[in-house]
Coordinates of C-alpha atoms and ligand atoms in Angstrom, one line a residue:
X47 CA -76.2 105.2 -133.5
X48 CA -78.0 108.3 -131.4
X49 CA -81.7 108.7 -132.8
X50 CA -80.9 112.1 -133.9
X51 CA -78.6 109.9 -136.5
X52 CA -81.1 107.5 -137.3
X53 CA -84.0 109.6 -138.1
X54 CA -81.6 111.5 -141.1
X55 CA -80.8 108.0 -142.7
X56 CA -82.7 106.7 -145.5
X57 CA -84.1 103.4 -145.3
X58 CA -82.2 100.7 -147.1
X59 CA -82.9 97.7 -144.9
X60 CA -79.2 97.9 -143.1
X61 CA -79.7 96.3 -139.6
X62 CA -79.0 99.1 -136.5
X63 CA -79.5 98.7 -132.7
X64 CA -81.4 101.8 -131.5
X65 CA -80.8 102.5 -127.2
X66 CA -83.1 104.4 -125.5
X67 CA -85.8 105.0 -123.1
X68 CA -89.2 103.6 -123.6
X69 CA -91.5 106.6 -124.1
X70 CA -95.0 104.6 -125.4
X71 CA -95.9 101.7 -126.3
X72 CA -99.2 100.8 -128.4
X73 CA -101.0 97.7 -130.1
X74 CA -101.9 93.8 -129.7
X75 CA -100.7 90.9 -130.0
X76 CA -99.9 91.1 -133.5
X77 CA -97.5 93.8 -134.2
X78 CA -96.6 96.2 -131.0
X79 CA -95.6 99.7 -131.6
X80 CA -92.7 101.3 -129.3
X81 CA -91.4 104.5 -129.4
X82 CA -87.9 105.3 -128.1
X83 CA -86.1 108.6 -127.5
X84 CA -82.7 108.5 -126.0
X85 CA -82.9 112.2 -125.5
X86 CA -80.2 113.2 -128.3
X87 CA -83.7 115.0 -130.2
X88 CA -87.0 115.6 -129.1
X89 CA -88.3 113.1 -131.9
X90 CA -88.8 109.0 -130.9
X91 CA -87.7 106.3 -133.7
X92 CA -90.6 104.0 -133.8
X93 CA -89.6 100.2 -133.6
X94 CA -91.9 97.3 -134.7
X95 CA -92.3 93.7 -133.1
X96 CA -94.3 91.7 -135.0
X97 CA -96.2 89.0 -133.4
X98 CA -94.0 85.9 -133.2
X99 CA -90.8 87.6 -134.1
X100 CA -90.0 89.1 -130.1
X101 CA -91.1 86.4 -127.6
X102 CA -94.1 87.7 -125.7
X103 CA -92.2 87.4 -122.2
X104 CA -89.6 90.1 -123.3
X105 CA -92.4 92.3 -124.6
X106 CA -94.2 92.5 -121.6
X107 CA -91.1 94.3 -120.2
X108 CA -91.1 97.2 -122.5
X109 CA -93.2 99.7 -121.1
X110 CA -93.0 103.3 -120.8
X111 CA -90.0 104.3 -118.6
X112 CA -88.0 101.3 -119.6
X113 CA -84.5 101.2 -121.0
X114 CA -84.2 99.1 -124.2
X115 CA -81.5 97.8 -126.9
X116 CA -83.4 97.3 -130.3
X117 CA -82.3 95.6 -133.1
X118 CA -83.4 95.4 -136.5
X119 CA -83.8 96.6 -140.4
X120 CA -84.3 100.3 -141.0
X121 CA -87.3 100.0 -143.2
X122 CA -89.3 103.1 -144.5
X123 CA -92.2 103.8 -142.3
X124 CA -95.8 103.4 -143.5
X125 CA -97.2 105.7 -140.4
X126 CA -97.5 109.4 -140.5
X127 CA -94.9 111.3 -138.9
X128 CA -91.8 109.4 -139.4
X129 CA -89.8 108.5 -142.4
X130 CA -87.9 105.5 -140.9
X131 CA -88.6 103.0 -138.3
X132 CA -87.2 100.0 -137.2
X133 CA -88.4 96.7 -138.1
X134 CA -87.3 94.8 -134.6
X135 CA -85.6 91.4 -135.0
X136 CA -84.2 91.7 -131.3
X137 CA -85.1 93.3 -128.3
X138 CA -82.7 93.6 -125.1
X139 CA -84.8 94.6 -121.9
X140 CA -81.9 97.1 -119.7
X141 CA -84.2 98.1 -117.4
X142 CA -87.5 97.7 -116.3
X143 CA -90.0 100.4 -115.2
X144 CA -93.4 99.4 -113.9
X145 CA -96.4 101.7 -113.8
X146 CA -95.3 103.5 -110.5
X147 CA -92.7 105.0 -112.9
X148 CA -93.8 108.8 -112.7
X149 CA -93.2 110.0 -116.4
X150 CA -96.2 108.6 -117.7
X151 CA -97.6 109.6 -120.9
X152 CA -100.0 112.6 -119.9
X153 CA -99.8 115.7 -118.9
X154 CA -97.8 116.5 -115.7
X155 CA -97.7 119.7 -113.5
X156 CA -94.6 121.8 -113.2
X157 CA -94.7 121.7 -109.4
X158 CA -95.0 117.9 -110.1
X159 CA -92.2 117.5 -112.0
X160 CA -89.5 119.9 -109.7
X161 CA -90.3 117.5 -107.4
X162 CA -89.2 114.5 -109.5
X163 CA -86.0 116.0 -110.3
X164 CA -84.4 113.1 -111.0
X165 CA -86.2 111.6 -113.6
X166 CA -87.7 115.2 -114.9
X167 CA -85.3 115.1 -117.8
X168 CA -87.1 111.9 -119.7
X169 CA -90.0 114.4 -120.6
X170 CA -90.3 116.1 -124.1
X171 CA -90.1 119.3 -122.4
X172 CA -87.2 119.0 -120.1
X173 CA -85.2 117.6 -122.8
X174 CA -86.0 120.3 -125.0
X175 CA -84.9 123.1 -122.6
X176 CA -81.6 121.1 -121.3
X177 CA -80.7 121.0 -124.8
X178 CA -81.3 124.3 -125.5
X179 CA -79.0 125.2 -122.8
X180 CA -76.5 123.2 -123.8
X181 CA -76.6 125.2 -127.2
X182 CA -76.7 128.5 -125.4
X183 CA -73.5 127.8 -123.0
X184 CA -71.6 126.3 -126.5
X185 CA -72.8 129.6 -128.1
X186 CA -71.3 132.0 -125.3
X187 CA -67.8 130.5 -125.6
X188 CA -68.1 130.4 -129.0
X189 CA -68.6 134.2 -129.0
X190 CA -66.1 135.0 -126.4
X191 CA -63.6 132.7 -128.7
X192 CA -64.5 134.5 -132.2
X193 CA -64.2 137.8 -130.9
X194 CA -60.8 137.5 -129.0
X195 CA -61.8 137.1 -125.3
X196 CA -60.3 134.9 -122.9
X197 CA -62.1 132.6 -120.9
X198 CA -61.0 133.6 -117.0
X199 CA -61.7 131.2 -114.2
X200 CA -62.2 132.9 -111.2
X201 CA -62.6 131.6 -107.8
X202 CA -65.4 130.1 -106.6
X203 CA -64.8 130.6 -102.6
X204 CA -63.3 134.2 -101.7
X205 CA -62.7 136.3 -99.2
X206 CA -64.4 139.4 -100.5
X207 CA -68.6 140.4 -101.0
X208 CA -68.3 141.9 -104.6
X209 CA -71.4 143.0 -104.7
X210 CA -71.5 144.6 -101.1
X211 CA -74.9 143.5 -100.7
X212 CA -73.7 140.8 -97.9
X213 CA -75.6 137.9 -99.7
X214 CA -73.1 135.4 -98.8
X215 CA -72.9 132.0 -98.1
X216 CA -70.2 131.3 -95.2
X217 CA -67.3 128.1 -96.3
X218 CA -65.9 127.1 -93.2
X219 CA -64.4 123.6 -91.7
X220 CA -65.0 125.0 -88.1
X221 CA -67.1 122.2 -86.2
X222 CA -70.2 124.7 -85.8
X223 CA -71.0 122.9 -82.5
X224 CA -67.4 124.6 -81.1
X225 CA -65.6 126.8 -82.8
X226 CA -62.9 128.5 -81.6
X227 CA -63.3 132.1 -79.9
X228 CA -60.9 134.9 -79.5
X229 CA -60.7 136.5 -76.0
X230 CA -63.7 138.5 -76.5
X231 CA -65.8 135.4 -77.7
X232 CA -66.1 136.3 -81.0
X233 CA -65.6 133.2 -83.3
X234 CA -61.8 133.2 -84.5
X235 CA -61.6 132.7 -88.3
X236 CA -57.8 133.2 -87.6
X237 CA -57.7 129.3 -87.2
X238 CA -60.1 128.3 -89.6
X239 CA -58.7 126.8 -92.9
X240 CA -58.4 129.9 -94.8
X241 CA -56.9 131.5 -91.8
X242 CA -59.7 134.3 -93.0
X243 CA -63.6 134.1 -92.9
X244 CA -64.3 132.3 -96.2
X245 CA -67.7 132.7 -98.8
X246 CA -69.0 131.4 -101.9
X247 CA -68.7 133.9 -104.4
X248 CA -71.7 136.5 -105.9
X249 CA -69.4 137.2 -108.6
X250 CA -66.1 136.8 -110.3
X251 CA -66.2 140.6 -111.5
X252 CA -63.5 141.5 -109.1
X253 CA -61.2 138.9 -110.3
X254 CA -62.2 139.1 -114.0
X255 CA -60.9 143.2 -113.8
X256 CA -57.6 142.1 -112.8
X257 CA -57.8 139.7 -115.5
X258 CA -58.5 142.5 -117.9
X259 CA -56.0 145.0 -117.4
X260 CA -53.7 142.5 -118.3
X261 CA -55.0 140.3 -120.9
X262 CA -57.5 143.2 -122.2
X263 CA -60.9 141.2 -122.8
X264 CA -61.7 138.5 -120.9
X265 CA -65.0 136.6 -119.8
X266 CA -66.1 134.5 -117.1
X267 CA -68.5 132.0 -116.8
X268 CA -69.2 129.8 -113.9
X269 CA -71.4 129.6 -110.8
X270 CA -72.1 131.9 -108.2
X271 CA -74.1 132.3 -105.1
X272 CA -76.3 134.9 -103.5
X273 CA -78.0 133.8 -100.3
X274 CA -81.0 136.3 -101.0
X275 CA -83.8 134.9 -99.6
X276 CA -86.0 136.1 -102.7
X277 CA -88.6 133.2 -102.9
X278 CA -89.6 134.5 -106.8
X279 CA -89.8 132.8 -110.7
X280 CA -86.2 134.8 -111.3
X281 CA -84.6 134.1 -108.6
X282 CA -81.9 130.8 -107.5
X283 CA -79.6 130.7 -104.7
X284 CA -77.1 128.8 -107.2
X285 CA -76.7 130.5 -110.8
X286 CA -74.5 130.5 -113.5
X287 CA -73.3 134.2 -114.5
X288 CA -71.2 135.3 -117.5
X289 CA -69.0 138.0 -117.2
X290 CA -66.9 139.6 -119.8
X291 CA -64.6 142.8 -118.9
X292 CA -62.3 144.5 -121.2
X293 CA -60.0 146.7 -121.0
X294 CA -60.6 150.8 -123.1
X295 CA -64.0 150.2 -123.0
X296 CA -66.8 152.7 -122.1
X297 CA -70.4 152.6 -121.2
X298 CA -71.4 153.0 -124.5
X299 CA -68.7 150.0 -125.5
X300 CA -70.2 147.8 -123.2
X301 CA -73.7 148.6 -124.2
X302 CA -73.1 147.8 -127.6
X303 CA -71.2 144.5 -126.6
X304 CA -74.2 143.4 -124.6
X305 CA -76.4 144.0 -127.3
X306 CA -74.3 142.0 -130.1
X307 CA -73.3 139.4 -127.7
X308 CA -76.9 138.3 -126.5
X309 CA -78.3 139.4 -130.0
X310 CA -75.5 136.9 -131.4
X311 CA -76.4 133.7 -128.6
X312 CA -80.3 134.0 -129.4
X313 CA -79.3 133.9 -132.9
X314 CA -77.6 130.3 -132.7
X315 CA -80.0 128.9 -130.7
X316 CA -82.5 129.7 -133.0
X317 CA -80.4 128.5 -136.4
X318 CA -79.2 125.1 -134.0
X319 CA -82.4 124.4 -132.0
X320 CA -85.3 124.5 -133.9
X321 CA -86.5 121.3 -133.3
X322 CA -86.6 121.8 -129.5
X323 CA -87.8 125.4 -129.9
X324 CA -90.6 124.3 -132.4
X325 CA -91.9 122.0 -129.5
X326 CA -91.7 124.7 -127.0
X327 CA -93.6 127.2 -129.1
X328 CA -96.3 124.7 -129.4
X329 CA -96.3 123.6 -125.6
X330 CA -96.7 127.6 -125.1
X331 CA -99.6 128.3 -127.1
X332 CA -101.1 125.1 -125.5
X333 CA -100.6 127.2 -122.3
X334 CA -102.2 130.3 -123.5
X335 CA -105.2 128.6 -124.1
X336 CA -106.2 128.7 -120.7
X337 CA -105.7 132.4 -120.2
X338 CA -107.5 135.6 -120.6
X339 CA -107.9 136.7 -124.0
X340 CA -105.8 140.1 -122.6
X341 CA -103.2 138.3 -120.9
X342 CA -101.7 136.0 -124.1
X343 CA -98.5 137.0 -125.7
X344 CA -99.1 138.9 -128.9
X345 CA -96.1 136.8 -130.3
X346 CA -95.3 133.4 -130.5
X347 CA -92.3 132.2 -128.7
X348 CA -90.4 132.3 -132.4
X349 CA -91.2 135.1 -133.5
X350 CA -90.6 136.9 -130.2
X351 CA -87.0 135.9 -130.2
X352 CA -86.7 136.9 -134.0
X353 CA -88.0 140.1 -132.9
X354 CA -84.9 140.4 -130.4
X355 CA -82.4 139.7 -132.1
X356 CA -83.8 141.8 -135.4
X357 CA -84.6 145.6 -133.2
X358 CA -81.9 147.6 -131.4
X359 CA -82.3 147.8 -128.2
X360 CA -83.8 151.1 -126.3
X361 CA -81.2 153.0 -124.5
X362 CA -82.3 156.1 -122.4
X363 CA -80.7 157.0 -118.8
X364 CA -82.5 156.4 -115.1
X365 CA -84.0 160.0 -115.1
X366 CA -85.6 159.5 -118.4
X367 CA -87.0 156.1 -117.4
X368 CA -88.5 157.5 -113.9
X369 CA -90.0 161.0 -115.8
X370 CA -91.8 158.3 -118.3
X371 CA -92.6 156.1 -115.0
X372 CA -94.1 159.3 -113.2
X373 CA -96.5 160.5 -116.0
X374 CA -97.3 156.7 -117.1
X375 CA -100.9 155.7 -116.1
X376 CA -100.4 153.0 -114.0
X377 CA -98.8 155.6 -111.4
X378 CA -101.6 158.3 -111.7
X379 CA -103.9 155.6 -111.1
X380 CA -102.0 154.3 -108.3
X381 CA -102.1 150.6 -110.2
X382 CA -98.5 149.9 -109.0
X383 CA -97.6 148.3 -105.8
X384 CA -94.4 150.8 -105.1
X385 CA -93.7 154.4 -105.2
X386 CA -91.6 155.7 -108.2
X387 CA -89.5 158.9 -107.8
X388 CA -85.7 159.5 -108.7
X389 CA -83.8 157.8 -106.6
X390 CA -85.6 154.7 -105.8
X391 CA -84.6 151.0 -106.9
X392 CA -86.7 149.6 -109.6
X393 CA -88.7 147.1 -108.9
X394 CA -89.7 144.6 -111.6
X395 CA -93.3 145.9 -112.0
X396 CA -91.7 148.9 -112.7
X397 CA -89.0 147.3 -115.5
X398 CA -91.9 145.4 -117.0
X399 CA -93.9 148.1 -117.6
X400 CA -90.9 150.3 -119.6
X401 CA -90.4 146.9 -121.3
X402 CA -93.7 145.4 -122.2
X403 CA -95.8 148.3 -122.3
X404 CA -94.0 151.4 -122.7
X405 CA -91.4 150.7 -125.8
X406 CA -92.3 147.0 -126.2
X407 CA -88.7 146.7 -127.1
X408 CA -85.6 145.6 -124.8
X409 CA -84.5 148.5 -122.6
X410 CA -80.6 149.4 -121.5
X411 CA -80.9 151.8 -118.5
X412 CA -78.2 154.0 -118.1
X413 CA -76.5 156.1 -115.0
X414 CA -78.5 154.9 -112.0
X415 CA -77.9 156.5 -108.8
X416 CA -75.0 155.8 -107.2
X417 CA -76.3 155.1 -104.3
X418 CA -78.6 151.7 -105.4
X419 CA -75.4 150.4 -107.4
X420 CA -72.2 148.9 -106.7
X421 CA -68.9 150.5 -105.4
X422 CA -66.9 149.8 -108.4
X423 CA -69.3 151.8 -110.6
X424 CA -67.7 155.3 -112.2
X425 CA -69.5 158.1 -111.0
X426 CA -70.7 160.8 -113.5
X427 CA -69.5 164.2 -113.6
X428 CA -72.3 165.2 -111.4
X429 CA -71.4 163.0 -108.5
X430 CA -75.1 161.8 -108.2
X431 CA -75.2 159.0 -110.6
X432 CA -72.7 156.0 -111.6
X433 CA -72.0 154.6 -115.0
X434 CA -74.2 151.7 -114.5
X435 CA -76.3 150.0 -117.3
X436 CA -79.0 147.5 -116.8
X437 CA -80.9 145.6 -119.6
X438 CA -84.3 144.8 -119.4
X439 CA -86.5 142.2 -121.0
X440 CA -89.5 141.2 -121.8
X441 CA -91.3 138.5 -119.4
X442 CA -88.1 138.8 -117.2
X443 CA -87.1 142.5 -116.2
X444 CA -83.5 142.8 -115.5
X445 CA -81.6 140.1 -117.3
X446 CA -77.8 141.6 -117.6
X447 CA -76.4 144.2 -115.3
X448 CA -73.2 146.0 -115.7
X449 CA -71.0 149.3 -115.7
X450 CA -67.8 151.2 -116.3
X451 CA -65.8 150.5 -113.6
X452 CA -64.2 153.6 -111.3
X453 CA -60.6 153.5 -112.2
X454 CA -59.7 156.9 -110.5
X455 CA -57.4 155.7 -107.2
X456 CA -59.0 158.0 -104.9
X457 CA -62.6 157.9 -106.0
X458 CA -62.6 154.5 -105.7
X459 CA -61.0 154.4 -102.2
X460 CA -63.7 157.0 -101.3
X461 CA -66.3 154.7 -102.3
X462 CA -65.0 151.7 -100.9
X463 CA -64.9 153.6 -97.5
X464 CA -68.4 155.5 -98.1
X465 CA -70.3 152.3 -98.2
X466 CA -68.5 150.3 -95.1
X467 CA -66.1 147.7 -97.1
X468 CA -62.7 147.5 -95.2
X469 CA -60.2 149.0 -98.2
X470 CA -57.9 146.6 -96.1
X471 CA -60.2 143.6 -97.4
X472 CA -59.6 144.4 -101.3
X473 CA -56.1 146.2 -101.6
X474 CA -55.4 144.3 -104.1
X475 CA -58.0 145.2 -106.1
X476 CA -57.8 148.8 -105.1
X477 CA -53.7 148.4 -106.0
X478 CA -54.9 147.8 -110.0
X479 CA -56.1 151.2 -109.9
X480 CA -52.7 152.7 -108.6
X481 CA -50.3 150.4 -111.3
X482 CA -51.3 151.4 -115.1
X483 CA -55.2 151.7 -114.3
X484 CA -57.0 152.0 -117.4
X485 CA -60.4 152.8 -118.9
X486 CA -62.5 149.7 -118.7
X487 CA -65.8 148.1 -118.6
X488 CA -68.0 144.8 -117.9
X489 CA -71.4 143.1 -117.3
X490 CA -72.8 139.8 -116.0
X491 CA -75.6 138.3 -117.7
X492 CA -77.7 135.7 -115.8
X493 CA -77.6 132.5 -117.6
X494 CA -80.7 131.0 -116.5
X495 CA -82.5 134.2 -117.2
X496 CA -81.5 133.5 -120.6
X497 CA -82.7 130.1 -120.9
X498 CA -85.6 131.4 -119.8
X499 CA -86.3 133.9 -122.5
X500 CA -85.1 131.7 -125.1
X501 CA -87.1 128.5 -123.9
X502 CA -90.0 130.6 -122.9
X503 CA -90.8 128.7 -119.4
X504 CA -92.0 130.9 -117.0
X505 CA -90.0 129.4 -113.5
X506 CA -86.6 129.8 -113.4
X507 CA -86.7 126.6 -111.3
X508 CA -87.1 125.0 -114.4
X509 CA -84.0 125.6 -116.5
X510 CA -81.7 124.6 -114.2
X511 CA -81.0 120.7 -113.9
X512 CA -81.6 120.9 -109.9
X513 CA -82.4 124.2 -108.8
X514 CA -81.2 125.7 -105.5
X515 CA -83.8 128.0 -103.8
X516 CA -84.6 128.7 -99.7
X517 CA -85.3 125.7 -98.6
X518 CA -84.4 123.4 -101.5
X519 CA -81.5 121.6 -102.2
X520 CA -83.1 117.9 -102.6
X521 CA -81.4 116.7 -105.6
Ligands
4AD809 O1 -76.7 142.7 -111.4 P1 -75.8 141.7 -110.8 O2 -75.9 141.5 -109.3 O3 -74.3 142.2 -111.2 C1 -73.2 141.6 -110.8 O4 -73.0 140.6 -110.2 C2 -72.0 142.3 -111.5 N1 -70.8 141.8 -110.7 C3 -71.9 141.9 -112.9 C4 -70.8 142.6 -113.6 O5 -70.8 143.8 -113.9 N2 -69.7 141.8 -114.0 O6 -76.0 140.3 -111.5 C5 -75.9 140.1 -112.9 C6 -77.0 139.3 -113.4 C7 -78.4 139.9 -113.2 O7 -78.6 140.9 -114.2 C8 -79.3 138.7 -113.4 O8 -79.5 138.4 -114.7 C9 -78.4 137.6 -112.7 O9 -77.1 138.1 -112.8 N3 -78.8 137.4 -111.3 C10 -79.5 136.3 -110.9 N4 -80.0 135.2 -111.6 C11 -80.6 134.3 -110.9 N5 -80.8 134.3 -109.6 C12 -80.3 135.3 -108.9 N6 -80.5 135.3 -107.5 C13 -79.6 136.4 -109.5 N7 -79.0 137.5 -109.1 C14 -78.5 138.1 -110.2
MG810 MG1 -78.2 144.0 -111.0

């Protein structure tokens, strides 16, 4: 029975088997305490030996790290903290681990831990937050699924740079030592496998619109890849990305799905994770401790995601956001790293600020210019600015980004041709806007940036079961 199982039973004496890893063990000769978690909940079972009744031999294999099979009655437990425990009758030794074994009971480094991957996910912590994810990815399709969505799987290697930003990383079976070379030595992807120049894909947007003016609201969700080499908390060169897109919807449509559907995600987590989100809370004021009186949060992790999901969300347009950056104090008193004046991209500093200090609030941007966004966006009447929308959060800065999508034939091709892409490369997608093109409208949210507002950890690197960043791909 999983320990999450155990823990809710009440103790009649009926004889379980607990498996699980060996997080502590305490006491003498006479009766040995062991606590075991086999990660189904961040809470241990505590089992019992009592002198004589386990041979000594075994017992001197259960340390921490070990894998154990415990038998025994589930008695109530005299010690604080625990109702039950488990009275051991028998104990089966799995696994050993001796004291090399690196998850020891103390406190251990972030850095430390990335670089023990492997065995990362036997800590309190890391259990919590790939649990938590868990919950979060369930709660995505579950949205999707209540509210009439179709889950769309796109493809992963593609022909086509969706974003345009030419973040791609190359899938070829050439052997890179001798390729084959046209006439004028340029490298013939004519005869590699795809009998085209392959990449793994930034995002399954393009795809997902076809998708939608068809099947009217659909949703992605699966990895992507951006070879950016952005060594920062926020950013991986292997992320997950949901994307819905549906068919007769507008900006202010997809603003208000955005809103509902993280609103809704944040929401189960917090109803189906409080265990795991108790623990992080507490690890997180732990944390604060050590800094600056004017630098802790002025909400716990809880109540910070109860204050999410229980205020709108502020909506204002570009312009607005750089006339409020212009007169704010940080850029009278030169306090911010870049220059701010219409038409520039955003940098984070910039998004924290409108965030954190300015409306304390999440933020949805509106009608950026078009020319820091995407060719797919819609342009506004006045030519200058696209129907983009970005939301901003706390701690994180831009953690969905989306738009209506330009479904004018000619505008588009325009576009297409304005910022270099080869119409030739995407007339398929270009051809949806020539057969019954309709009104319609999407976003991607990152899911790791999610996981890391919801679990509070401050390194992206650390949400993801092995992360992928320049110069890292260990595990
Ligand atoms: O803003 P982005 O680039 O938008 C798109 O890819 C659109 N095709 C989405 C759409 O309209 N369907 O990326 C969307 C989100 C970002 O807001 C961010 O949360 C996340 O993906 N993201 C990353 N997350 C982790 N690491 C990276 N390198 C990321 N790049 C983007
Ligand atoms: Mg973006």
């Amino acid at each position: 029975m999983q320990i999450k199982e155990l823990l809710k039973q009440s103790p009649s004496e009926q004889e379980v088997t607990v498996k699980g890893w060996v997080r502590t063990k305490r006491g003498q000769a006479a009766v040995t305490f062991i606590a075991i978690n086999d990660g189904s909940t961040i809470h241990n079972i505590q089992a019992v030996a009592e002198g004589g009744l386990i041979d000594e031999e075994t017992l001197k294999l259960v340390s921490t790290g070990a894998c154990v099979a415990v038998t025994g009655k589930l008695i109530a437990s005299l010690g604080s903290g625990q109702a039950v425990e488990v009275k051991a009758e028998k104990v089966v030794v799995y696994g050993t681990a001796d004291e090399t074994f690196p998850m020891q009971p103390k406190k251990h480094s972030m850095e430390f831990l990335r670089e023990k991957a492997h065995l990362r996910f036997r800590t309190n912590t890391f259990g919590a937050i790939f649990r938590i994810r868990h919950v979060l990815a369930f709660a995505v399709h579950k949205y999707f699924n209540d509210n009439g969505f179709f889950n769309l799987h796109t493809p992963i290697i593609t022909a086509s740079d969706a974003e345009g930003a030419g973040e791609m990383f190359h899938v070829t079976n050439f052997d890179m030592e001798k390729p084959p070379r046209a006439e004028d030595g340029s490298i013939d992807y004519s005869q590699d496998f795809f009998g085209r120049q392959t990449s793994l894909t930034v995002s399954g947007q393009l795809e997902g619109e076809l998708g939608a003016l068809a099947l009217s609201k659909i949703y992605t969700f699966g990895p992507t890849f951006r070879a950016e080499n952005s060594n920062t908390t926020r950013h991986l060169a292997e992320f997950w990305m949901i994307e819905p897109e549906v068919a007769f919807y507008e900006l202010e449509d997809n603003m208000n799905l955005a809103e509902d559907f993280v609103q809704t995600v944040i929401k189960y987590a917090l109803e189906n994770c409080a265990d795991d989100l108790a623990f992080l809370e507490k690890r997180l004021l732990e944390e604060e401790k050590n800094k600056p009186q004017n630098e802790r949060s002025e909400l716990s992790l809880i109540e910070k995601l109860k204050f999410v999901i229980e205020n709108q969300f502020q909506r204002l347009t570009y312009t607005e956001a750089i006339d409020i950056l212009v007169r704010s104090k940080p850029h009278k008193e030169k306090k911010f790293q870049y220059p701010v004046e219409w038409g520039i991209d955003l940098q984070s500093e910039h998004e924290r600020y409108l965030v954190e200090k300015h409306f304390k609030k999440p933020v949805i941007l509106t009608n950026y210019p078009k020319d820091i966004k995407a060719f797919y966006m819609k342009l506004d009447d006045d030519n200058k600015t696209v129907r983009a929308m970005d939301v901003l959060f706390p701690g994180i800065g831009e953690i969905i980004g989306g738009s209506q999508r330009e479904d004018d034939y000619e505008k588009l091709l325009s576009r297409t041709k304005e910022v270099g892409i080869d119409p030739e490369n995407i007339w398929w997608y270009l051809e949806t806007r020539k057969f019954g093109s309709a009104p319609h409208a999407g976003f991607g949210l990152g899911f790791e940036r999610l996981v890391l507002f919801v679990t509070g950890m401050t390194n992206i690197r650390d949400v993801i079961p092995f992360p992928r960043t320049p110069k890292s791909a260990e595990f």
